[in-house]
Tab-separated table of C-alpha atoms in Angstrom:
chain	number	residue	atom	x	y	z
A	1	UNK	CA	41.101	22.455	12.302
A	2	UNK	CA	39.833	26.187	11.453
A	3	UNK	CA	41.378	26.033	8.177
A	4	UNK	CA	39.204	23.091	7.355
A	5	UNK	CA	36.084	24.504	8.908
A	6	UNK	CA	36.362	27.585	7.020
A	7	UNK	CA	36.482	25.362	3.835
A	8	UNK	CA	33.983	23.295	4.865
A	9	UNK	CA	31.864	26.495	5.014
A	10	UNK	CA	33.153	27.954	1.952
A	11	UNK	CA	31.771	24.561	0.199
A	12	UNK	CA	28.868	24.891	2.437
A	13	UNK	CA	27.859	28.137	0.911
A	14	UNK	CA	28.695	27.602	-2.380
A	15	UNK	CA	26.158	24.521	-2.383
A	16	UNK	CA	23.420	26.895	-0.713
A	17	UNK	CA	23.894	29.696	-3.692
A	18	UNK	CA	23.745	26.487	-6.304
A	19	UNK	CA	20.403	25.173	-4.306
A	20	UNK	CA	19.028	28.638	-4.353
A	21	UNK	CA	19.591	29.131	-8.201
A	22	UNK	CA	17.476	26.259	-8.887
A	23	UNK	CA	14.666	28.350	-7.300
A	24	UNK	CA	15.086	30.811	-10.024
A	25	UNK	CA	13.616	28.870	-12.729
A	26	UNK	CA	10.602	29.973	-11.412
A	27	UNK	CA	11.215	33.194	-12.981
A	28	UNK	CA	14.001	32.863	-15.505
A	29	UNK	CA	13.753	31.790	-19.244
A	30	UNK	CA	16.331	29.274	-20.295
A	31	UNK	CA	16.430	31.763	-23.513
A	32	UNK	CA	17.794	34.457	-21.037
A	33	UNK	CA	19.684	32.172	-18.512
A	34	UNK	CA	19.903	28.613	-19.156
A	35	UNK	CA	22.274	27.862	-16.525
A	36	UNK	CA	19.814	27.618	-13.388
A	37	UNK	CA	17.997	24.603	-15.530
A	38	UNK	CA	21.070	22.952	-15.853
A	39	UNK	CA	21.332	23.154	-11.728
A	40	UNK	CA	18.085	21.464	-11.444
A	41	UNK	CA	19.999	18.458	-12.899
A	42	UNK	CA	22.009	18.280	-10.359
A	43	UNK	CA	19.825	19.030	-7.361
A	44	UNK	CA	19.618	15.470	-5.606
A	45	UNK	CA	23.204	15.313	-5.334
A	46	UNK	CA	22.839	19.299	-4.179
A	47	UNK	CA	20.569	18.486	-1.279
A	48	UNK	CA	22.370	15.896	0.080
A	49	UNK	CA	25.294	17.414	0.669
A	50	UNK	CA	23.871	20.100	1.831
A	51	UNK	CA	22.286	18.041	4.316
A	52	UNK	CA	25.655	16.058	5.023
A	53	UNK	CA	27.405	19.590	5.875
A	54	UNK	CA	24.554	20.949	7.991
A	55	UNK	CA	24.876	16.923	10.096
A	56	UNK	CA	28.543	18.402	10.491
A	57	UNK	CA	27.497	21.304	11.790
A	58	UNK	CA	25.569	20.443	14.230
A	59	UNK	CA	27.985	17.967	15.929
A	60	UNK	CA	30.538	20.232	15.476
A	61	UNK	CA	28.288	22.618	17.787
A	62	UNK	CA	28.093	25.452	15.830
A	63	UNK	CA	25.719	28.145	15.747
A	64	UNK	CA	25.961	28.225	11.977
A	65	UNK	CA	23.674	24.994	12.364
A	66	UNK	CA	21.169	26.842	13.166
A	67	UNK	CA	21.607	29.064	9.945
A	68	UNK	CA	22.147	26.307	8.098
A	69	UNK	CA	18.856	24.242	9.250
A	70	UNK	CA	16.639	27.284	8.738
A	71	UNK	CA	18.290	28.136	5.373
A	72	UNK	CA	17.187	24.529	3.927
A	73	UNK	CA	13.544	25.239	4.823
A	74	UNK	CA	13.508	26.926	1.910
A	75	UNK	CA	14.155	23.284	0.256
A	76	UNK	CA	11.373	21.374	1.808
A	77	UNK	CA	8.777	21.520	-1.102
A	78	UNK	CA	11.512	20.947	-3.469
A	79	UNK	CA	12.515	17.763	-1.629
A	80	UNK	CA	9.054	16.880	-1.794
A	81	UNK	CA	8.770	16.704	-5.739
A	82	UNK	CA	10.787	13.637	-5.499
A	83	UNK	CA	10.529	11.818	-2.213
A	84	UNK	CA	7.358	12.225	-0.487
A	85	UNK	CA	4.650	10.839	1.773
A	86	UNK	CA	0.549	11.964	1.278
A	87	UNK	CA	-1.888	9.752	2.621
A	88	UNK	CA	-5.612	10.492	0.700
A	89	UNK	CA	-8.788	8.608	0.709
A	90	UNK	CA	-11.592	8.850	-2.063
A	91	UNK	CA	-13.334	7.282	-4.233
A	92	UNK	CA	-11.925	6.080	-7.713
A	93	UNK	CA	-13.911	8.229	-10.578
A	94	UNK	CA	-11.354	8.795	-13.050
A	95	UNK	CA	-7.885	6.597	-13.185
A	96	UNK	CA	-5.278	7.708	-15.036
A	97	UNK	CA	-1.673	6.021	-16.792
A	98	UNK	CA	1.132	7.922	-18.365
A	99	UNK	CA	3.664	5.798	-19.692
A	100	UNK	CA	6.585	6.490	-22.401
A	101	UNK	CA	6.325	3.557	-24.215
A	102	UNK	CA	10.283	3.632	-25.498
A	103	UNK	CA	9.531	4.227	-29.601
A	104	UNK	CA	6.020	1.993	-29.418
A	105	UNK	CA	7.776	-1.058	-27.113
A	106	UNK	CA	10.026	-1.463	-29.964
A	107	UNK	CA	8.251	-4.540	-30.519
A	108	UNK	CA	8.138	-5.458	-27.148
A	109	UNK	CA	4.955	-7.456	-26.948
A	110	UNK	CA	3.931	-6.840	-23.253
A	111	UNK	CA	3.290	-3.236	-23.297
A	112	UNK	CA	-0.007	-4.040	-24.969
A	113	UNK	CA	-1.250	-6.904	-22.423
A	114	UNK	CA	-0.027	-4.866	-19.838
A	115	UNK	CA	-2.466	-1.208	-20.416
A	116	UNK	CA	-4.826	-3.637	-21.191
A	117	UNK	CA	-4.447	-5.110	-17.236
A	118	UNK	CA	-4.777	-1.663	-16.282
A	119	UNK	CA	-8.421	-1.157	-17.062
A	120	UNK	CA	-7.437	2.811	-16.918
A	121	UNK	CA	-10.334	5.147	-18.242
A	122	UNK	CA	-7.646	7.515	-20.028
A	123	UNK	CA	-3.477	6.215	-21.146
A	124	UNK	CA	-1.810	9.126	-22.241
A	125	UNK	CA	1.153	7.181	-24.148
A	126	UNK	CA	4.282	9.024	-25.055
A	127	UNK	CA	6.499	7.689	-28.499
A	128	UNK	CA	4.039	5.514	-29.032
A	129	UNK	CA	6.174	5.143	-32.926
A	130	UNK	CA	4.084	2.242	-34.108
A	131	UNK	CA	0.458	3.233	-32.700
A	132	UNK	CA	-0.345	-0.105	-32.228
A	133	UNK	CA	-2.132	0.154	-29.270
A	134	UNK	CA	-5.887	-0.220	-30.040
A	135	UNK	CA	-7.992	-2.077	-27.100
A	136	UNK	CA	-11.545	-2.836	-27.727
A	137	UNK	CA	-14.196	-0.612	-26.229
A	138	UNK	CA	-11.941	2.447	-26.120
A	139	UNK	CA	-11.229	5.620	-28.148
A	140	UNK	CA	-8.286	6.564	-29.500
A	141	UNK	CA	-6.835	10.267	-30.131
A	142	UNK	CA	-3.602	10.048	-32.221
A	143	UNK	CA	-2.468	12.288	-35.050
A	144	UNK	CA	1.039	11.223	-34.865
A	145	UNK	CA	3.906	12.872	-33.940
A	146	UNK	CA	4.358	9.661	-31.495
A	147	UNK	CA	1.172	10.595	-28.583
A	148	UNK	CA	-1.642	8.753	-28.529
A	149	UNK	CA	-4.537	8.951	-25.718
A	150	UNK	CA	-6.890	5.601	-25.222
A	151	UNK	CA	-10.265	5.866	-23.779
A	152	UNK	CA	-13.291	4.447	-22.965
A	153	UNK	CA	-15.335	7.634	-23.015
A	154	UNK	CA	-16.510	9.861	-25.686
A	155	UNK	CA	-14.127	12.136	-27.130
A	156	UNK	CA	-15.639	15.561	-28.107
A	157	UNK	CA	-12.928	16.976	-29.458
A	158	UNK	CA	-8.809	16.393	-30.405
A	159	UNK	CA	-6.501	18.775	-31.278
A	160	UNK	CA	-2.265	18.439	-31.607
A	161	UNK	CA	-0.541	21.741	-29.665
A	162	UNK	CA	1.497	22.707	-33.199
A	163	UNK	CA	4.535	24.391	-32.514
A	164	UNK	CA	4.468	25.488	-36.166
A	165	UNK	CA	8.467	25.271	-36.159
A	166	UNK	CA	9.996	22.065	-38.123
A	167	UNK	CA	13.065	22.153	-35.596
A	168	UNK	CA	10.779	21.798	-32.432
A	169	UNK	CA	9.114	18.287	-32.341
A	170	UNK	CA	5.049	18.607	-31.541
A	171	UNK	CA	4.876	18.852	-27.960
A	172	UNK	CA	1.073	17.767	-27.096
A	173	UNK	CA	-1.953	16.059	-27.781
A	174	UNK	CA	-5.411	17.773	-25.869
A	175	UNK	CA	-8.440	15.664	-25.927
A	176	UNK	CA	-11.301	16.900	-24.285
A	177	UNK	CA	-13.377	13.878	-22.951
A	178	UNK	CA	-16.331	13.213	-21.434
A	179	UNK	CA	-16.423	11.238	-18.334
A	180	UNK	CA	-19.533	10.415	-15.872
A	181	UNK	CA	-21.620	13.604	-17.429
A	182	UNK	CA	-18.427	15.895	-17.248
A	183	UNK	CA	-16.050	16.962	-19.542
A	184	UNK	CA	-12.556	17.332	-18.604
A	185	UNK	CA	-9.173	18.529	-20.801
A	186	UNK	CA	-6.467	15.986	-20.938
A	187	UNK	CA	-3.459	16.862	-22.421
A	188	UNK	CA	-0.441	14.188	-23.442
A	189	UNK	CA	3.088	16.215	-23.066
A	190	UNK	CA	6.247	14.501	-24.643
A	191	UNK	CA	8.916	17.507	-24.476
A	192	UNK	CA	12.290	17.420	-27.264
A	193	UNK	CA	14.309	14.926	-25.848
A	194	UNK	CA	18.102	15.049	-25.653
A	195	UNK	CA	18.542	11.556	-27.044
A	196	UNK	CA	21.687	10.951	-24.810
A	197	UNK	CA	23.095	7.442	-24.734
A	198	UNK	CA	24.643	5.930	-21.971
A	199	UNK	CA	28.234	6.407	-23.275
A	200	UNK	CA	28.084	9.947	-23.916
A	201	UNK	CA	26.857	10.752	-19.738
A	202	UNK	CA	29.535	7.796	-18.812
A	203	UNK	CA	33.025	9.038	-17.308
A	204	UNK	CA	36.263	6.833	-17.157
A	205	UNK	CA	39.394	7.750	-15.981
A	206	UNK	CA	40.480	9.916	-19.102
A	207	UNK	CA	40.307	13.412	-18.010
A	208	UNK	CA	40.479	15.217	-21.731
A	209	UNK	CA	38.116	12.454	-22.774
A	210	UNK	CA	35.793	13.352	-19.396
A	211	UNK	CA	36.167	16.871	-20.187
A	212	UNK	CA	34.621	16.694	-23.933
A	213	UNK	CA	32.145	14.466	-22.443
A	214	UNK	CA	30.921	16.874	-20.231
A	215	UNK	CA	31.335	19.748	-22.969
A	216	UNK	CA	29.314	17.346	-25.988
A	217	UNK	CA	26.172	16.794	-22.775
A	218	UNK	CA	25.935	20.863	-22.359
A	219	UNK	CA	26.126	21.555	-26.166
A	220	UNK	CA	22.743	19.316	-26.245
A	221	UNK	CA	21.389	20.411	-23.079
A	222	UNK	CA	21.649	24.202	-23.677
A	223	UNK	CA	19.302	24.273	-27.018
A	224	UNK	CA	17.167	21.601	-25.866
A	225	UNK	CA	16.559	23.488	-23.273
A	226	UNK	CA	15.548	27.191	-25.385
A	227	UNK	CA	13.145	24.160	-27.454
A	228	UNK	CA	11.353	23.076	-24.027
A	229	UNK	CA	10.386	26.899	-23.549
A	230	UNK	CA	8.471	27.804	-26.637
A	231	UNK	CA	7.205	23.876	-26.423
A	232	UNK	CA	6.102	25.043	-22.941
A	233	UNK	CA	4.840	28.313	-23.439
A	234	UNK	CA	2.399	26.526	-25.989
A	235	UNK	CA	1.308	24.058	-23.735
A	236	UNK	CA	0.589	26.450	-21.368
A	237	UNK	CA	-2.080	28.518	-23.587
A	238	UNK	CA	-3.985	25.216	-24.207
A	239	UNK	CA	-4.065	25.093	-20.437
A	240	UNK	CA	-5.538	28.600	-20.148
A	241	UNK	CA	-7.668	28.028	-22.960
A	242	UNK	CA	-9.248	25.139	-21.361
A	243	UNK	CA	-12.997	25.582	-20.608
A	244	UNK	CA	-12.807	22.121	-18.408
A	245	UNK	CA	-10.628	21.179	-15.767
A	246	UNK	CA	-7.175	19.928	-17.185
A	247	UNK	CA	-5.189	16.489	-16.727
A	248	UNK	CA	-1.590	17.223	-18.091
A	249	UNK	CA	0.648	14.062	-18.014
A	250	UNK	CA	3.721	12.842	-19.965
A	251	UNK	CA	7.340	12.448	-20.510
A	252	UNK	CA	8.298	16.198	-19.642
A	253	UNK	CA	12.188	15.320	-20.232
A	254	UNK	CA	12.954	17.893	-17.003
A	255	UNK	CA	13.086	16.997	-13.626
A	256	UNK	CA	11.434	19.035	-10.464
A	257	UNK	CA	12.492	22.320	-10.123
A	258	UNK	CA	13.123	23.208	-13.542
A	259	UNK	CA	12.004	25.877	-15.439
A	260	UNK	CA	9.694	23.415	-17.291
A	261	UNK	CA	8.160	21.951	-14.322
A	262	UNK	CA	7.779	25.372	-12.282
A	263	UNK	CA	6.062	26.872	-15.848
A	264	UNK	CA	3.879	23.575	-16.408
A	265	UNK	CA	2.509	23.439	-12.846
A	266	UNK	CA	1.748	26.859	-13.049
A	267	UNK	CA	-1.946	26.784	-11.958
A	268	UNK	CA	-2.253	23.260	-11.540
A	269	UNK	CA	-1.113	21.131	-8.525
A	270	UNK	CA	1.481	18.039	-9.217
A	271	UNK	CA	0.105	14.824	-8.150
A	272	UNK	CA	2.930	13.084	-6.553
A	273	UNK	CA	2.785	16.432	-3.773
A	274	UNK	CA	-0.935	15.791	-3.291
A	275	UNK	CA	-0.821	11.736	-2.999
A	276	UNK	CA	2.498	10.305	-3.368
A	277	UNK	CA	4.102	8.268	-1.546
A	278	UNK	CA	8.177	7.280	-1.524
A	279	UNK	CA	10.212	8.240	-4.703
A	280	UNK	CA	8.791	9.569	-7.351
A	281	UNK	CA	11.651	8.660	-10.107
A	282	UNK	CA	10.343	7.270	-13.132
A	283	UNK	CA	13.842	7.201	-15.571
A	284	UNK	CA	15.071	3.898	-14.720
A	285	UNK	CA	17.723	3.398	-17.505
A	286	UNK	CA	20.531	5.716	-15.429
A	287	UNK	CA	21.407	4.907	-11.672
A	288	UNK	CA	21.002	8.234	-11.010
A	289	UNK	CA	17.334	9.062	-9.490
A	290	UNK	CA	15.642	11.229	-12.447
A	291	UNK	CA	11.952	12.101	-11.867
A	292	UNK	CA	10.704	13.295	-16.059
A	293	UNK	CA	7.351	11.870	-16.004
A	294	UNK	CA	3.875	13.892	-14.054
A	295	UNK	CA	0.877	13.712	-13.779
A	296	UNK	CA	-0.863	17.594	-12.917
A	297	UNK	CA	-4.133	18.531	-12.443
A	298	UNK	CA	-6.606	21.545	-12.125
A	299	UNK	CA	-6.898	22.327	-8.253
A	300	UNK	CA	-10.841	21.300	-8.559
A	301	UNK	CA	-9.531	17.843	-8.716
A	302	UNK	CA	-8.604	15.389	-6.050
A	303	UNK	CA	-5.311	12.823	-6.903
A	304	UNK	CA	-6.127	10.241	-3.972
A	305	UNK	CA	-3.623	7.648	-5.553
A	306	UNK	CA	0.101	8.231	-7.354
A	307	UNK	CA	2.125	5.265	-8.235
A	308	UNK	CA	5.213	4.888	-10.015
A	309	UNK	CA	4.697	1.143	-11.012
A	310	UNK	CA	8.294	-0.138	-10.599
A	311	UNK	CA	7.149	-3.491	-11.131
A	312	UNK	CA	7.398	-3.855	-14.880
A	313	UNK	CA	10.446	-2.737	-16.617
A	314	UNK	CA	9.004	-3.060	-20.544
A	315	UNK	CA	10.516	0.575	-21.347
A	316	UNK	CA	13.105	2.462	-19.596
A	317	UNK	CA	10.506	4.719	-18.203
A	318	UNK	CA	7.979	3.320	-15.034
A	319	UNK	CA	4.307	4.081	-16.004
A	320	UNK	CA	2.532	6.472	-13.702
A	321	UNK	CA	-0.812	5.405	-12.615
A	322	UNK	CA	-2.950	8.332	-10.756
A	323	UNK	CA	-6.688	7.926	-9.286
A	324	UNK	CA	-8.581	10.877	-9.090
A	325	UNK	CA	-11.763	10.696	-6.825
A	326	UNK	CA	-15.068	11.560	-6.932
A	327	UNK	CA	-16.383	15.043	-6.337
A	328	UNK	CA	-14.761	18.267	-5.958
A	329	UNK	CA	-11.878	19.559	-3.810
């Protein structure tokens, strides 16, 4: 029985170190280390069995509960980014929907009848391919490069974030609009994707044929990656650059605790934290829980609503829908 205890710890702390590395793309590049984004993959899985060893430990009586317990503290805002619970009250001024539209519906002809139920005062639609998506009495910023936002306010100004590098796909669309007498910045993010199919992140019982699996994901995940930090870096700068309060939403193709959520969130506050409720996973076409689309905002705004709308599957993304209420924080 102490033999398996001390491998059960051995395991124990090994998950910890892999938990606490995901914490680190706060501060490192994936150009210098990309190897703590690739843990935020895997941190769902992580957590739990984390939190299936610590259950252990404390029926097994052991003080090293105790360690254990006050260890994972350190996890509770993670945790948070995709299950939560926020109850807000307000009143509706601005309501927002993201929603990756899967390469414009691919002809899918609810996707248009559906925004239009929405009666949203801003979409901020990711590979929207065939920009078909023209409603009357709203505005419409798209320059291609597969965003488009749809409004019903004035738009003062529209501008694509240019990455000015042919081998790193445009990664926003601002629009600075004007809504009730103010002006605020919204900006449409769709990151490089890493156009994975379901076969290639499939394993069987092969081993040799598991193993180049797993090799062929990491050769696509590494530079995608190194693309999602100059694609972030530029996004970023149109955030500091904004005179108005910002609305930054999209298909960020990263889940929580990545370096690309830790750098986007930089200065604003995520949503889902402030009024989310349940899970906040919005890739549907995997079993696996993957959270890739946010909504963030500047802190002078107040998200009293987040919903991932599960109950339309027209893409193999959820929309988001976020209300923002009236007045300031």
């Amino acid at each position: 029985m102490k033999i398996f205890r001390l491998i059960v710890l051995i395991i124990h702390l090994g998950i910890l170190f892999l938990l606490l590395g995901t914490l680190l793309n706060a501060y490192v590049p994936p150009k210098i280390f990309p190897w703590f984004n690739l843990l935020s993959l895997g941190f769902p899985v992580l957590i739990i069995l984390y939190l299936i060893l610590t259950i252990f430990w404390i029926f097994s009586w052991k003080k090293r509960a105790f360690v254990f317990m006050f260890a994972g503290l350190a996890f509770i805002n993670p945790v948070k980014r995709w299950v939560n619970y926020s109850d807000q009250k307000g009143t509706t001024e601005i309501k927002v929907v993201s929603f990756n539209t899967r390469a414009g519906g691919r002809g899918n002809k609810e996707i248009a009848p559906y925004l239009k139920s929405q009666h949203a005062d801003v979409f901020l639609l990711q590979e929207d391919v065939g920009n078909e998506y023209q409603f009357e009495g709203y505005q419409k910023a798209n320059p291609g490069g597969g965003l488009t936002i749809l409004t019903r306010h004035k738009i003062i100004k529209q501008q694509i974030i240019d990455p000015q590098d042919e081998e790193v796909r445009i990664p926003g669309l601002l629009a600075d609009i004007q809504i009730k007498g103010r002006t605020y910045r919204f900006i449409d993010v769709y990151l490089n994707p890493f156009r994975f199919d379901k076969e290639m992140v499939k394993l069987n019982g092969n081993t040799d044929a598991n193993e180049q699996k797993i090799k062929d994901v990491i050769k696509r995940l590494i530079p995608t990656f190194k693309k999602h930090q100059e694609q972030v870096d530029l996004i970023h700068e149109a955030i500091e650059n904004s005179p108005y309060p910002v609305i930054l939403a999209g298909d960020f193709n990263s889940v929580p605790n990545s370096y690309e959520y830790y750098h986007l969130s930089d200065g604003l506050e995520d949503t889902f934290l402030t009024a989310g409720k349940g899970s906040a996973t919005s890739f549907h076409d995997y079993k696996f829980p993957i959270r890739i689309d946010y909504v963030f905002s500047s802190k002078s705004l107040k998200a009293i609503s987040y919903k991932v709308d599960r109950s339309v599957s027209i893409s193999d993304h959820y929309p988001v829908i976020v209300k923002f209420s009236s007045g300031n924080k």
